[in-house]
Amino acid sequence: MIINKVTLAPFGGVHGREVSFAPGLNVVLGANEAGKSTMVNALYAALFIPTDIRRNSQLWKDYLVRFLPYDGGDTMQVTVDFQSEAREKYSLTRSWGATRVCRLDVGSGAVITNEATVQAKLDEILGHGRGTYEGVLFARQEEMIQTVEMLRHNTEAAATLGDVLRAALMQAGGVSIDELALELASTKKAILDNWDSERAAPKNNRGVDRPYVNKVGRLLAAFYAKERLKRELRTTQEAEARVDAALATLESVVAEKAIMQPQKIALEALESDIYKRAQLEPFVEKLRLQQEQLKIVNRDWPKEAERNQNLEKRILTEQTRQKNLTAELELARAAVANKKLRECYLVANPLMEELEEIQRRLAELPVVSATDVEWLEQQFALISSKETELKAMKLEAIMTVQQAQTITVSAALNDPQTATVEEEASFTGAGRL
């Protein structure tokens, strides 16, 4: 990518400034606070920060918010005119804040406004990843130590920077030496991951009983496969041994069957008699039990006859006693009824006097007309209507705070509720809020 011109309108403390670049190496010179870093940050924002970023995101809070116009404006905008290595010309405009614009004008006359499509086209033209530009090509003086440290650990950025630096010096058959080294290291890791070459065994003795799940190199995977095949072989051999033992047992059983065959034929001849006897045995047992029961009845018959006579005499005695108790019960019921009547009379007498007093007071009350009743019904209907309107009302309050606050909210006649507002919250209530 070759940058031809950058326009800030506005960005941070710079308003409506246009900086054009000449072919080759350009040096930007100026006093402190002249806007050099602001221009670099504007260029980075235009190339890599989407315009639909939310204000509560970390990127907005940590980066973009610093470049809002210093005079209190709510929108920042950057335009970058550049050309690709194929000499195709482009013009990129992005604005953030209250007004969001994403527009890429192509030299052929085409216009792209979709955020994702614009970023994909930029990634294609830039050629390297965002991490390389952010950590190396946009490195600031105070960040050089961190940049060098990052290159030691970020292999992708180191490889990309190596390609950039070697591009003017040498070509290695179209393959980067750093990429070749990374590919060799990656292949070695893929083969030997979690494998102890000195011991020719898995690291930490993690055999097939406790295998690694992640980071399993091809050598370790082959070792696990070999061990599992060994186990399957042992299992197969044990199964074959069990089959041989079962066959030997089967042969022994067949020999015993041949010996017992004559006995089986003799028992089959008796099978019919045994079956008939088995059918008759329950009937014979039933007759034997009935015989035993009859013996017990004949033995106990005289005792049961005497006991029956005694029970009949006792029944006659109890019947006579029942008649006497019934007569006494009727007399008791009559006495209780008389007593209740006397008690009711004693209770009713004061009530009659009270009823007469209430009727006297009722006669003294004013007469309510049908007009009065109709007016009361109208008032009751009006009150009910107003109560229904009040209950049907829905109010919504939206609160925005700069710092987290704890507030108390009361909806209608409900108990107050306490809530914590971080940035913005809404509350609803029936009737009033």
Short mmCIF file of C-alpha atoms in Angstrom, two decimals:
data_model
loop_
_atom_site.label_atom_id
_atom_site.label_comp_id
_atom_site.label_asym_id
_atom_site.label_seq_id
_atom_site.Cartn_x
_atom_site.Cartn_y
_atom_site.Cartn_z
CA MET A 1 0.00 0.00 0.00
CA ILE A 2 1.24 3.52 -0.86
CA ILE A 3 -0.43 6.36 1.09
CA ASN A 4 -0.91 9.53 -0.97
CA LYS A 5 -2.92 11.79 1.37
CA VAL A 6 -4.51 11.84 4.87
CA THR A 7 -7.31 14.27 5.81
CA LEU A 8 -8.42 14.85 9.45
CA ALA A 9 -11.84 16.56 9.61
CA PRO A 10 -11.70 16.60 12.64
CA PHE A 11 -9.66 14.13 14.74
CA GLY A 12 -8.51 15.04 18.26
CA GLY A 13 -7.19 18.60 18.24
CA VAL A 14 -6.72 18.69 14.45
CA HIS A 15 -9.49 20.24 12.34
CA GLY A 16 -9.65 20.14 8.55
CA ARG A 17 -5.94 19.37 7.99
CA GLU A 18 -4.76 17.63 4.84
CA VAL A 19 -1.31 16.03 4.63
CA SER A 20 0.02 14.84 1.24
CA PHE A 21 2.95 12.45 0.82
CA ALA A 22 5.57 12.29 -1.93
CA PRO A 23 6.77 9.06 -3.55
CA GLY A 24 9.44 7.21 -1.54
CA LEU A 25 10.36 7.79 2.13
CA ASN A 26 8.54 10.67 3.88
CA VAL A 27 9.63 12.31 7.17
CA VAL A 28 7.06 14.23 9.24
CA LEU A 29 8.75 16.95 11.30
CA GLY A 30 7.14 19.26 13.84
CA ALA A 31 7.24 20.58 17.39
CA ASN A 32 5.63 18.83 20.35
CA GLU A 33 1.81 18.79 20.22
CA ALA A 34 1.95 19.74 16.53
CA GLY A 35 -0.24 16.74 15.62
CA LYS A 36 2.31 14.16 14.41
CA SER A 37 1.08 11.36 16.74
CA THR A 38 -2.53 12.38 16.11
CA MET A 39 -2.03 11.86 12.37
CA VAL A 40 -0.48 8.42 12.95
CA ASN A 41 -3.34 7.44 15.28
CA ALA A 42 -5.88 8.71 12.74
CA LEU A 43 -4.25 6.60 10.02
CA TYR A 44 -4.33 3.50 12.29
CA ALA A 45 -8.00 4.12 13.23
CA ALA A 46 -9.06 4.51 9.59
CA LEU A 47 -7.39 1.25 8.57
CA PHE A 48 -8.38 -1.02 11.46
CA ILE A 49 -11.18 0.33 13.72
CA PRO A 50 -14.78 -0.26 12.50
CA THR A 51 -17.21 2.65 12.58
CA ASP A 52 -20.01 0.65 14.25
CA ILE A 53 -18.03 0.25 17.48
CA ARG A 54 -20.16 0.77 20.60
CA ARG A 55 -19.39 3.54 23.09
CA ASN A 56 -19.33 1.10 26.02
CA SER A 57 -16.70 -1.13 24.36
CA GLN A 58 -13.16 -1.25 25.74
CA LEU A 59 -11.63 -0.10 22.42
CA TRP A 60 -13.79 3.04 22.47
CA LYS A 61 -12.96 3.80 26.13
CA ASP A 62 -9.22 3.06 25.87
CA TYR A 63 -8.51 4.48 22.39
CA LEU A 64 -11.11 6.39 20.37
CA VAL A 65 -12.60 8.54 23.13
CA ARG A 66 -9.24 10.35 23.43
CA PHE A 67 -9.60 11.70 19.89
CA LEU A 68 -13.04 13.28 20.09
CA PRO A 69 -12.78 16.96 19.01
CA TYR A 70 -11.41 19.08 21.84
CA ASP A 71 -14.06 21.75 21.31
CA GLY A 72 -16.80 19.35 22.46
CA GLY A 73 -17.76 17.85 19.11
CA ASP A 74 -19.32 14.38 19.03
CA THR A 75 -17.92 13.06 15.72
CA MET A 76 -14.40 12.40 14.35
CA GLN A 77 -13.60 11.65 10.70
CA VAL A 78 -10.53 10.55 8.72
CA THR A 79 -10.05 10.18 4.94
CA VAL A 80 -7.07 8.25 3.48
CA ASP A 81 -6.20 8.34 -0.25
CA PHE A 82 -3.91 5.45 -1.22
CA GLN A 83 -3.05 3.03 -3.99
CA SER A 84 -2.34 -0.69 -4.00
CA GLU A 85 0.77 -2.40 -5.29
CA ALA A 86 -1.12 -2.91 -8.56
CA ARG A 87 -1.44 0.94 -8.79
CA GLU A 88 -5.21 0.85 -8.21
CA LYS A 89 -6.37 4.05 -6.49
CA TYR A 90 -8.70 4.10 -3.45
CA SER A 91 -10.20 6.66 -1.08
CA LEU A 92 -11.29 5.49 2.39
CA THR A 93 -13.50 7.63 4.67
CA ARG A 94 -14.47 6.59 8.21
CA SER A 95 -16.19 8.60 10.98
CA TRP A 96 -17.00 7.56 14.54
CA GLY A 97 -19.28 8.97 17.22
CA ALA A 98 -22.71 10.47 16.67
CA THR A 99 -22.32 10.23 12.87
CA ARG A 100 -21.00 6.90 11.55
CA VAL A 101 -19.70 6.66 7.99
CA CYS A 102 -17.81 3.85 6.26
CA ARG A 103 -17.08 4.45 2.54
CA LEU A 104 -14.43 3.05 0.19
CA ASP A 105 -14.23 4.69 -3.25
CA VAL A 106 -12.45 2.60 -5.89
CA GLY A 107 -10.72 4.24 -8.82
CA SER A 108 -12.94 2.34 -11.24
CA GLY A 109 -15.95 4.24 -9.88
CA ALA A 110 -17.29 1.54 -7.55
CA VAL A 111 -18.32 2.48 -3.99
CA ILE A 112 -18.35 0.08 -1.01
CA THR A 113 -20.21 1.05 2.20
CA ASN A 114 -20.64 -2.31 3.94
CA GLU A 115 -18.33 -2.38 7.00
CA ALA A 116 -17.33 -6.05 6.71
CA THR A 117 -16.72 -5.81 2.93
CA VAL A 118 -14.59 -2.66 3.35
CA GLN A 119 -12.44 -4.28 6.06
CA ALA A 120 -11.99 -7.45 3.98
CA LYS A 121 -10.81 -5.34 1.02
CA LEU A 122 -8.39 -3.42 3.28
CA ASP A 123 -6.98 -6.68 4.72
CA GLU A 124 -6.41 -7.89 1.15
CA ILE A 125 -4.56 -4.70 0.17
CA LEU A 126 -2.54 -4.44 3.42
CA GLY A 127 -1.21 -7.98 3.05
CA HIS A 128 -0.14 -8.43 6.68
CA GLY A 129 -2.13 -9.00 9.86
CA ARG A 130 -3.35 -6.25 12.16
CA GLY A 131 -0.99 -7.46 14.89
CA THR A 132 2.06 -6.76 12.69
CA TYR A 133 0.94 -3.21 11.91
CA GLU A 134 -0.12 -2.48 15.50
CA GLY A 135 2.98 -3.89 17.18
CA VAL A 136 5.75 -3.15 14.62
CA LEU A 137 4.93 -0.82 11.75
CA PHE A 138 2.97 1.61 13.99
CA ALA A 139 5.40 1.27 16.92
CA ARG A 140 5.99 4.48 18.92
CA GLN A 141 9.31 5.55 20.38
CA GLU A 142 8.27 4.82 23.95
CA GLU A 143 6.97 1.39 22.88
CA MET A 144 10.16 0.15 21.15
CA ILE A 145 11.21 -2.04 24.11
CA GLN A 146 7.78 -3.67 24.23
CA THR A 147 7.87 -4.08 20.43
CA VAL A 148 11.19 -5.93 20.54
CA GLU A 149 9.89 -8.11 23.37
CA MET A 150 6.70 -8.80 21.42
CA LEU A 151 8.71 -9.88 18.36
CA ARG A 152 10.51 -12.45 20.49
CA HIS A 153 7.23 -14.14 21.39
CA ASN A 154 4.92 -13.35 18.44
CA THR A 155 6.18 -15.64 15.69
CA GLU A 156 3.63 -14.40 13.14
CA ALA A 157 4.72 -10.77 13.53
CA ALA A 158 8.42 -11.70 13.53
CA ALA A 159 8.05 -13.74 10.34
CA THR A 160 6.10 -10.94 8.63
CA LEU A 161 8.68 -8.31 9.65
CA GLY A 162 11.46 -10.59 8.43
CA ASP A 163 9.77 -10.82 5.03
CA VAL A 164 9.40 -7.05 4.87
CA LEU A 165 13.07 -6.45 5.70
CA ARG A 166 14.36 -9.12 3.31
CA ALA A 167 12.09 -8.19 0.40
CA ALA A 168 14.69 -5.80 -1.09
CA LEU A 169 17.71 -8.05 -0.41
CA MET A 170 16.99 -11.65 -1.36
CA GLN A 171 14.47 -14.19 -2.54
CA ALA A 172 14.56 -17.78 -1.26
CA GLY A 173 12.60 -19.48 -3.99
CA GLY A 174 9.47 -17.63 -2.88
CA VAL A 175 9.70 -19.13 0.63
CA SER A 176 10.53 -17.07 3.74
CA ILE A 177 13.42 -18.49 5.80
CA ASP A 178 11.50 -17.61 8.97
CA GLU A 179 8.41 -19.31 7.63
CA LEU A 180 10.52 -22.36 6.73
CA ALA A 181 11.96 -22.42 10.26
CA LEU A 182 8.51 -22.02 11.74
CA GLU A 183 7.19 -24.80 9.49
CA LEU A 184 10.05 -27.12 10.57
CA ALA A 185 9.42 -26.30 14.24
CA SER A 186 5.70 -26.86 13.75
CA THR A 187 6.33 -30.22 12.01
CA LYS A 188 8.71 -31.29 14.78
CA LYS A 189 6.15 -30.36 17.40
CA ALA A 190 3.41 -32.22 15.53
CA ILE A 191 5.59 -35.36 15.52
CA LEU A 192 7.22 -35.22 18.98
CA ASP A 193 4.62 -33.38 21.08
CA ASN A 194 4.55 -34.88 24.63
CA TRP A 195 7.09 -37.59 23.60
CA ASP A 196 10.28 -38.19 25.66
CA SER A 197 12.89 -38.99 23.02
CA GLU A 198 15.56 -40.00 25.56
CA ARG A 199 13.31 -42.56 27.23
CA ALA A 200 11.43 -43.47 24.02
CA ALA A 201 8.21 -43.18 26.02
CA PRO A 202 5.46 -40.64 26.71
CA LYS A 203 6.36 -37.70 28.94
CA ASN A 204 5.48 -38.03 32.62
CA ASN A 205 4.81 -41.77 32.06
CA ARG A 206 1.36 -40.92 30.64
CA GLY A 207 0.72 -44.34 29.09
CA VAL A 208 -2.41 -45.70 27.47
CA ASP A 209 -4.15 -45.98 30.88
CA ARG A 210 -3.79 -42.21 31.43
CA PRO A 211 -3.23 -40.82 27.91
CA TYR A 212 -2.85 -37.23 26.84
CA VAL A 213 -5.98 -35.81 25.27
CA ASN A 214 -4.52 -32.57 23.88
CA LYS A 215 -1.13 -31.96 22.22
CA VAL A 216 -0.70 -35.56 21.07
CA GLY A 217 2.14 -35.83 18.53
CA ARG A 218 2.08 -38.36 15.72
CA LEU A 219 4.77 -40.49 17.44
CA LEU A 220 2.80 -40.49 20.70
CA ALA A 221 -0.42 -41.31 18.82
CA ALA A 222 1.32 -44.27 17.13
CA PHE A 223 2.61 -45.43 20.53
CA TYR A 224 -0.93 -45.28 21.99
CA ALA A 225 -2.26 -47.17 18.94
CA LYS A 226 0.43 -49.87 19.34
CA GLU A 227 -0.34 -50.28 23.06
CA ARG A 228 -4.06 -50.55 22.35
CA LEU A 229 -3.37 -53.23 19.69
CA LYS A 230 -1.28 -55.13 22.25
CA ARG A 231 -4.19 -55.03 24.66
CA GLU A 232 -6.60 -56.18 21.98
CA LEU A 233 -4.19 -59.06 21.16
CA ARG A 234 -4.05 -60.12 24.83
CA THR A 235 -7.84 -59.88 25.05
CA THR A 236 -8.18 -62.01 21.91
CA GLN A 237 -5.74 -64.62 23.26
CA GLU A 238 -7.64 -64.79 26.56
CA ALA A 239 -10.92 -65.18 24.65
CA GLU A 240 -9.43 -68.01 22.59
CA ALA A 241 -8.29 -69.74 25.82
CA ARG A 242 -11.83 -69.42 27.23
CA VAL A 243 -13.25 -70.87 23.99
CA ASP A 244 -10.84 -73.84 24.19
CA ALA A 245 -11.89 -74.48 27.81
CA ALA A 246 -15.56 -74.27 26.80
CA LEU A 247 -15.00 -76.79 23.99
CA ALA A 248 -13.29 -79.19 26.43
CA THR A 249 -16.23 -78.82 28.84
CA LEU A 250 -18.66 -79.44 25.96
CA GLU A 251 -16.86 -82.67 25.01
CA SER A 252 -17.06 -83.85 28.65
CA VAL A 253 -20.79 -83.07 28.75
CA VAL A 254 -21.38 -85.00 25.51
CA ALA A 255 -19.60 -88.07 27.02
CA GLU A 256 -21.74 -87.84 30.21
CA LYS A 257 -24.88 -87.55 28.07
CA ALA A 258 -23.99 -90.82 26.27
CA ILE A 259 -23.58 -92.59 29.66
CA MET A 260 -26.93 -91.27 31.00
CA GLN A 261 -28.95 -92.04 27.86
CA PRO A 262 -30.09 -95.57 29.05
CA GLN A 263 -31.32 -94.07 32.35
CA LYS A 264 -33.27 -91.44 30.41
CA ILE A 265 -35.04 -94.16 28.37
CA ALA A 266 -36.03 -96.05 31.56
CA LEU A 267 -37.40 -92.86 33.19
CA GLU A 268 -39.41 -92.00 30.09
CA ALA A 269 -41.24 -95.37 30.47
CA LEU A 270 -42.31 -94.34 33.98
CA GLU A 271 -43.20 -90.79 32.99
CA SER A 272 -46.90 -91.55 32.36
CA ASP A 273 -47.44 -93.13 35.79
CA ILE A 274 -45.56 -90.30 37.49
CA TYR A 275 -47.71 -87.72 35.69
CA LYS A 276 -51.01 -89.41 36.77
CA ARG A 277 -49.82 -89.68 40.36
CA ALA A 278 -48.85 -86.01 40.33
CA GLN A 279 -52.42 -85.15 39.21
CA LEU A 280 -54.08 -87.29 41.95
CA GLU A 281 -51.87 -86.21 44.85
CA PRO A 282 -53.59 -82.77 45.38
CA PHE A 283 -57.09 -84.46 45.43
CA VAL A 284 -55.93 -87.12 47.92
CA GLU A 285 -54.37 -84.43 50.14
CA LYS A 286 -57.65 -82.46 50.06
CA LEU A 287 -59.65 -85.51 51.18
CA ARG A 288 -57.19 -86.15 54.00
CA LEU A 289 -57.61 -82.57 55.27
CA GLN A 290 -61.42 -82.85 55.17
CA GLN A 291 -61.20 -86.09 57.17
CA GLU A 292 -59.12 -84.41 59.85
CA GLN A 293 -61.60 -81.50 60.05
CA LEU A 294 -64.56 -83.88 60.48
CA LYS A 295 -62.77 -85.64 63.34
CA ILE A 296 -62.29 -82.30 65.11
CA VAL A 297 -66.01 -81.38 64.62
CA ASN A 298 -67.26 -84.72 66.05
CA ARG A 299 -64.97 -84.34 69.02
CA ASP A 300 -66.04 -80.76 69.86
CA TRP A 301 -69.81 -81.11 69.06
CA PRO A 302 -71.13 -81.55 72.68
CA LYS A 303 -69.14 -78.51 73.91
CA GLU A 304 -70.45 -76.32 71.08
CA ALA A 305 -74.10 -77.40 71.72
CA GLU A 306 -73.85 -76.45 75.42
CA ARG A 307 -72.19 -73.12 74.53
CA ASN A 308 -75.02 -72.40 72.06
CA GLN A 309 -77.69 -72.92 74.80
CA ASN A 310 -75.86 -70.52 77.11
CA LEU A 311 -75.69 -67.90 74.35
CA GLU A 312 -79.47 -68.12 73.72
CA LYS A 313 -80.20 -67.54 77.44
CA ARG A 314 -77.84 -64.55 77.47
CA ILE A 315 -79.55 -63.11 74.36
CA LEU A 316 -82.99 -63.22 76.12
CA THR A 317 -81.52 -61.43 79.15
CA GLU A 318 -79.89 -58.72 76.99
CA GLN A 319 -83.11 -58.17 75.01
CA THR A 320 -85.06 -57.51 78.26
CA ARG A 321 -82.35 -55.10 79.40
CA GLN A 322 -82.47 -53.32 76.03
CA LYS A 323 -86.22 -52.66 76.35
CA ASN A 324 -85.76 -51.12 79.80
CA LEU A 325 -82.89 -48.89 78.57
CA THR A 326 -84.95 -47.78 75.55
CA ALA A 327 -87.80 -46.62 77.84
CA GLU A 328 -85.33 -44.70 80.01
CA LEU A 329 -83.78 -43.10 76.85
CA GLU A 330 -87.18 -41.82 75.68
CA LEU A 331 -87.84 -40.21 79.09
CA ALA A 332 -84.37 -38.59 79.03
CA ARG A 333 -84.94 -37.22 75.51
CA ALA A 334 -88.26 -35.67 76.55
CA ALA A 335 -86.58 -34.01 79.56
CA VAL A 336 -83.78 -32.64 77.40
CA ALA A 337 -86.26 -31.26 74.84
CA ASN A 338 -88.21 -29.45 77.59
CA LYS A 339 -84.97 -28.00 78.94
CA LYS A 340 -83.96 -26.71 75.46
CA LEU A 341 -87.37 -25.09 75.00
CA ARG A 342 -86.98 -23.21 78.29
CA GLU A 343 -83.47 -22.10 77.30
CA CYS A 344 -84.68 -20.90 73.88
CA TYR A 345 -87.42 -18.90 75.49
CA LEU A 346 -84.96 -17.25 77.87
CA VAL A 347 -82.71 -16.34 74.89
CA ALA A 348 -85.53 -15.25 72.55
CA ASN A 349 -87.19 -12.83 74.99
CA PRO A 350 -84.27 -10.29 75.00
CA LEU A 351 -83.93 -10.69 71.23
CA MET A 352 -87.59 -9.80 70.71
CA GLU A 353 -87.13 -6.69 72.82
CA GLU A 354 -84.01 -5.76 70.77
CA LEU A 355 -85.92 -6.36 67.52
CA GLU A 356 -88.67 -4.01 68.63
CA GLU A 357 -86.05 -1.35 69.46
CA ILE A 358 -84.42 -1.74 66.00
CA GLN A 359 -87.79 -1.44 64.26
CA ARG A 360 -88.52 1.71 66.24
CA ARG A 361 -85.14 3.25 65.24
CA LEU A 362 -85.65 2.17 61.61
CA ALA A 363 -88.96 4.00 61.53
CA GLU A 364 -87.18 7.19 62.63
CA LEU A 365 -84.59 7.04 59.72
CA PRO A 366 -85.20 9.25 56.62
CA VAL A 367 -86.53 7.62 53.47
CA VAL A 368 -83.99 7.12 50.59
CA SER A 369 -85.52 7.79 47.17
CA ALA A 370 -84.75 6.03 43.86
CA THR A 371 -83.04 9.25 42.69
CA ASP A 372 -80.60 9.08 45.61
CA VAL A 373 -79.80 5.43 44.82
CA GLU A 374 -79.23 6.25 41.13
CA TRP A 375 -76.86 9.15 42.05
CA LEU A 376 -74.85 6.84 44.36
CA GLU A 377 -74.57 4.22 41.59
CA GLN A 378 -73.29 6.89 39.17
CA GLN A 379 -70.66 8.03 41.67
CA PHE A 380 -69.55 4.42 42.28
CA ALA A 381 -69.27 3.80 38.51
CA LEU A 382 -67.18 6.99 38.10
CA ILE A 383 -64.81 5.92 40.90
CA SER A 384 -64.45 2.44 39.36
CA SER A 385 -63.67 3.97 35.94
CA LYS A 386 -60.98 6.25 37.36
CA GLU A 387 -59.42 3.37 39.28
CA THR A 388 -59.36 1.28 36.07
CA GLU A 389 -57.71 4.14 34.12
CA LEU A 390 -55.13 4.57 36.85
CA LYS A 391 -54.30 0.85 36.89
CA ALA A 392 -54.10 0.73 33.06
CA MET A 393 -51.57 3.56 32.83
CA LYS A 394 -48.00 2.46 32.02
CA LEU A 395 -45.10 4.85 32.67
CA GLU A 396 -41.49 4.31 31.67
CA ALA A 397 -38.48 6.18 33.03
CA ILE A 398 -35.01 5.96 31.46
CA MET A 399 -32.03 7.02 33.58
CA THR A 400 -28.50 7.61 32.26
CA VAL A 401 -25.62 8.21 34.68
CA GLN A 402 -21.92 8.96 34.25
CA GLN A 403 -21.00 7.01 37.38
CA ALA A 404 -22.67 3.98 38.93
CA GLN A 405 -25.42 5.02 41.39
CA THR A 406 -27.85 3.21 43.67
CA ILE A 407 -31.43 4.57 43.44
CA THR A 408 -34.84 3.75 44.97
CA VAL A 409 -37.84 3.18 42.64
CA SER A 410 -41.53 2.99 43.67
CA ALA A 411 -44.08 1.73 41.11
CA ALA A 412 -47.79 2.45 41.84
CA LEU A 413 -48.54 1.39 45.44
CA ASN A 414 -45.89 -1.31 45.54
CA ASP A 415 -43.05 -1.26 48.04
CA PRO A 416 -39.96 0.74 46.95
CA GLN A 417 -37.21 -1.27 45.21
CA THR A 418 -33.47 -0.53 45.27
CA ALA A 419 -31.48 -0.84 42.01
CA THR A 420 -27.92 -0.07 40.87
CA VAL A 421 -27.49 1.82 37.57
CA GLU A 422 -24.09 1.31 35.85
CA GLU A 423 -24.64 3.42 32.70
CA GLU A 424 -28.31 3.33 31.63
CA ALA A 425 -31.43 1.61 32.97
CA SER A 426 -35.18 1.77 32.35
CA PHE A 427 -38.04 1.32 34.84
CA THR A 428 -41.80 0.80 34.26
CA GLY A 429 -44.76 1.13 36.60
CA ALA A 430 -48.56 0.92 36.55
CA GLY A 431 -50.39 4.17 37.40
CA ARG A 432 -47.43 6.18 38.62
CA LEU A 433 -43.67 5.87 38.99
#
